[in-house]
Coordinates of C-alpha atoms in Angstrom, one line a residue:
M1 CA 32.3 -8.4 -11.3
F2 CA 28.7 -9.7 -11.1
T3 CA 27.3 -13.0 -10.1
A4 CA 24.1 -14.7 -11.6
I5 CA 21.6 -15.5 -8.9
T6 CA 18.1 -17.0 -8.8
P7 CA 16.2 -15.3 -5.9
R8 CA 13.1 -17.0 -4.6
A9 CA 11.4 -13.6 -4.6
H10 CA 12.1 -10.3 -6.4
Y11 CA 11.5 -8.1 -3.4
F12 CA 14.1 -5.5 -4.2
G13 CA 12.0 -2.9 -2.5
S14 CA 8.4 -2.0 -2.9
L15 CA 5.6 -0.1 -1.1
V16 CA 3.6 -2.0 1.5
V17 CA -0.2 -1.7 0.8
L18 CA -3.1 -2.8 2.9
L19 CA -6.1 -3.6 0.6
T20 CA -9.6 -3.5 2.1
T21 CA -12.4 -5.3 0.2
T22 CA -16.0 -6.2 1.0
N23 CA -16.7 -9.8 2.1
P24 CA -19.9 -11.6 1.0
D25 CA -21.4 -10.9 4.5
G26 CA -20.8 -7.1 4.1
S27 CA -17.8 -6.9 6.5
T28 CA -14.5 -5.6 5.3
N29 CA -11.4 -7.8 4.8
I30 CA -7.8 -6.6 5.1
T31 CA -5.1 -7.9 2.7
P32 CA -1.5 -6.9 3.1
I33 CA 0.4 -6.9 -0.2
S34 CA 3.9 -5.9 -1.3
S35 CA 3.3 -5.6 -5.1
A36 CA 1.7 -2.4 -6.2
W37 CA 2.8 0.4 -8.5
S38 CA 1.1 3.4 -10.0
L39 CA 0.9 5.1 -13.4
G40 CA -1.3 8.2 -13.8
D41 CA -4.5 7.4 -11.9
H42 CA -4.1 3.7 -12.2
Y43 CA -2.6 1.1 -9.9
V44 CA -1.4 -2.4 -10.8
L45 CA -1.6 -4.9 -8.0
G46 CA 0.1 -8.3 -7.9
L47 CA -2.4 -10.7 -6.2
G48 CA -2.6 -14.3 -5.5
T49 CA -5.9 -15.8 -6.7
A50 CA -6.4 -18.1 -3.7
N51 CA -7.2 -15.4 -1.2
R52 CA -10.2 -13.5 0.1
G53 CA -9.1 -10.1 -1.0
Y54 CA -8.8 -11.2 -4.6
A55 CA -12.1 -13.0 -4.6
N56 CA -13.8 -9.9 -3.1
L57 CA -12.3 -7.6 -5.6
M58 CA -13.3 -9.8 -8.5
R59 CA -16.9 -10.0 -7.2
T60 CA -17.5 -6.3 -6.1
H61 CA -15.0 -4.5 -8.4
E62 CA -14.1 -2.2 -5.5
V63 CA -11.1 -1.8 -3.3
V64 CA -9.3 0.7 -1.0
L65 CA -5.5 0.9 -1.1
N66 CA -4.5 1.9 2.5
L67 CA -0.9 3.1 2.6
P68 CA 0.6 2.5 6.1
E69 CA 3.4 4.5 7.6
A70 CA 6.5 2.9 9.1
A71 CA 5.1 3.0 12.7
L72 CA 2.5 0.3 11.8
V73 CA 4.9 -2.6 11.3
R74 CA 3.9 -4.5 14.4
E75 CA 0.2 -4.4 13.6
I76 CA 0.8 -5.5 10.0
E77 CA 2.7 -8.5 11.3
D78 CA -0.2 -9.3 13.6
I79 CA -2.3 -10.1 10.5
A80 CA 0.5 -11.1 8.0
M81 CA 0.1 -14.9 8.4
T82 CA -3.7 -14.9 8.5
T83 CA -6.3 -15.4 5.7
G84 CA -9.9 -14.6 5.3
M85 CA -10.5 -17.9 3.6
D86 CA -12.1 -20.7 5.6
P87 CA -10.8 -23.4 5.2
V88 CA -7.3 -22.3 4.6
P89 CA -6.4 -22.9 0.9
P90 CA -4.1 -25.9 0.4
Q91 CA -1.1 -23.7 -0.8
K92 CA -1.3 -21.8 2.6
S93 CA -1.9 -24.8 4.8
G94 CA 0.5 -25.1 7.7
L95 CA 1.6 -21.4 7.3
Y96 CA -1.6 -19.4 7.6
R97 CA -4.6 -19.5 9.9
T98 CA -8.1 -18.2 9.2
A99 CA -9.0 -14.9 10.8
V100 CA -12.5 -13.7 10.3
D101 CA -12.0 -10.3 12.0
K102 CA -8.6 -8.8 11.1
W103 CA -9.7 -5.5 12.5
A104 CA -9.8 -7.0 16.0
L105 CA -6.3 -8.6 15.5
S106 CA -4.7 -5.4 14.3
G107 CA -6.6 -3.0 16.5
W108 CA -7.3 -0.7 13.6
T109 CA -10.3 1.5 13.2
P110 CA -12.7 1.3 10.1
L111 CA -13.8 4.4 8.3
P112 CA -16.6 4.4 5.7
G113 CA -15.6 4.7 2.0
A114 CA -16.8 7.8 0.2
E115 CA -17.2 6.2 -3.3
V116 CA -16.7 2.5 -2.7
S117 CA -18.1 0.1 -0.1
P118 CA -15.0 -1.3 1.7
H119 CA -14.0 0.5 4.8
R120 CA -10.8 2.6 5.0
I121 CA -8.2 2.1 7.7
A122 CA -8.1 5.2 9.9
E123 CA -4.5 4.5 11.1
C124 CA -3.2 4.6 7.5
P125 CA -2.3 8.2 6.6
V126 CA -3.2 7.7 2.9
Q127 CA -6.3 5.8 1.7
I128 CA -7.0 5.4 -2.0
E129 CA -10.4 4.3 -3.2
A130 CA -10.4 2.5 -6.5
V131 CA -12.4 0.4 -8.9
L132 CA -11.5 -2.7 -10.9
V133 CA -10.5 -2.2 -14.6
N134 CA -8.9 -5.4 -15.6
A135 CA -7.2 -8.6 -14.4
M136 CA -4.5 -10.4 -16.3
P137 CA -3.3 -13.9 -15.4
L138 CA 0.5 -14.1 -15.0
E139 CA 0.8 -17.7 -14.1
D140 CA -1.1 -20.3 -12.1
G141 CA -2.4 -18.6 -9.0
L142 CA -1.1 -15.1 -9.8
D143 CA -2.8 -12.2 -11.4
A144 CA -1.9 -8.6 -12.3
V145 CA -4.9 -6.5 -11.4
Q146 CA -5.5 -3.0 -12.8
V147 CA -7.6 -0.6 -10.7
R148 CA -8.4 3.1 -11.3
V149 CA -8.3 5.7 -8.6
R150 CA -11.6 7.3 -7.7
R151 CA -10.7 9.3 -4.6
V152 CA -7.6 9.9 -2.4
H153 CA -7.8 10.7 1.3
A154 CA -4.8 12.0 3.1
R155 CA -4.2 12.9 6.8
E156 CA -4.3 16.7 7.2
D157 CA -0.8 17.0 8.6
L158 CA 0.6 15.4 5.4
V159 CA -1.0 17.9 3.1
T160 CA 0.7 21.1 2.0
D161 CA -1.1 24.4 1.3
T162 CA -1.2 23.5 -2.4
G163 CA -2.9 20.2 -1.8
H164 CA 0.1 18.0 -2.3
I165 CA 1.7 15.4 0.0
D166 CA 4.4 16.9 2.1
V167 CA 7.3 14.6 1.4
R168 CA 9.1 15.7 4.6
A169 CA 6.2 14.4 6.7
W170 CA 5.2 11.3 4.8
E171 CA 7.0 8.1 6.1
P172 CA 6.0 5.2 3.8
L173 CA 6.8 1.6 4.6
F174 CA 8.8 -0.5 2.2
Y175 CA 9.3 -4.3 1.9
T176 CA 12.7 -5.6 0.8
F177 CA 13.4 -9.3 0.7
R178 CA 10.8 -9.9 3.5
H179 CA 12.2 -7.1 5.7
Y180 CA 10.6 -3.8 6.5
F181 CA 12.3 -0.5 6.0
G182 CA 11.3 3.1 6.4
Q183 CA 12.2 6.0 4.1
G184 CA 15.8 7.0 4.2
E185 CA 17.3 10.5 3.9
H186 CA 16.5 12.8 1.0
L187 CA 19.1 12.4 -1.8
G188 CA 17.8 14.6 -4.6
E189 CA 14.8 15.5 -6.7
N190 CA 13.5 15.3 -10.2
P191 CA 12.7 18.6 -12.0
R192 CA 9.0 17.7 -12.0
A193 CA 8.9 17.3 -8.2
E194 CA 5.9 19.0 -6.6
Q195 CA 8.1 20.3 -3.7
R196 CA 11.5 21.8 -3.7
L197 CA 13.5 20.6 -0.7
M198 CA 16.5 22.8 0.1
R199 CA 19.2 22.0 2.6
R200 CA 19.5 24.7 5.3
E201 CA 22.8 26.3 5.9
G202 CA 24.6 26.1 9.2
P203 CA 25.6 23.4 11.7
T204 CA 22.1 22.0 11.9
A205 CA 21.8 21.3 8.2
A206 CA 22.0 17.5 8.3
G207 CA 18.6 16.0 7.9
H208 CA 16.7 19.4 8.0
Y209 CA 15.0 20.9 5.0
A210 CA 13.0 23.8 4.0
A211 CA 10.3 23.2 1.4
D212 CA 9.0 25.5 -1.3
A213 CA 5.9 24.0 -2.8
V214 CA 5.6 24.2 -6.5
P215 CA 2.0 23.8 -7.7
D216 CA 1.0 21.6 -10.6
A217 CA -2.0 19.7 -11.7
G218 CA -1.4 16.6 -9.7
G219 CA -2.8 17.7 -6.4
L220 CA -4.6 15.5 -3.9
G221 CA -8.3 15.0 -4.4
Q222 CA -8.0 14.9 -8.2
S223 CA -8.1 11.8 -10.2
S224 CA -4.6 11.9 -11.3
P225 CA -1.9 10.9 -10.7
S226 CA 6.9 -9.2 8.8
S227 CA 9.3 -10.9 7.7
S228 CA 6.3 -12.9 6.6
L229 CA 4.4 -10.6 4.3
P230 CA 4.3 -12.5 1.0
N231 CA 3.5 -10.9 -2.3
A232 CA -0.1 -11.2 -3.2
N233 CA -1.7 -12.8 -0.3
R234 CA -4.6 -13.1 2.1

């Protein structure tokens, strides 16, 4: 049996992304979002138009997608209900407060971009520099924004000898109905997977894997492929 429902938000589970963009004064703003998906070397971002990150991206055409790991939940919540806009936009009034320096609030460390001007977040294990391709209005106050990847940075301990992300070490953070979740156990793999994870034999098998990397053309460095974190904000 099934029941028809009308959820207020369709957060069935998506990757948490921290966008960094350049403010008019040259500083870097941080925008947490929970609506981002990739295809090839493109990302589509769901963004609210009444926020500093969106305004910066439309003006400069540059952005960094910083992918946090599960351990950064507390710091994300420290900035989740803040906005770089001053005054606070009417639709956020009463919920948000203006924060000019989200770096100080979060305690994160800025790193210079290699091909774009916004800073990267050093504490995020993966940082994706990208440029604007297109923006499509979805409804009043919401846009689908297409960006193209220019460069990918990954923390060294996450990179295999073949230049791919080690899926055993990477611990992405997911957002499901305004709750945070880490990555669960490995359940299987697609034939195109860049790594082959094989369960070890013996009493210590549960949760332990041996990986055989399978090279392909999608390696890193190539242009290929809070309870309060709302979709498309700050």
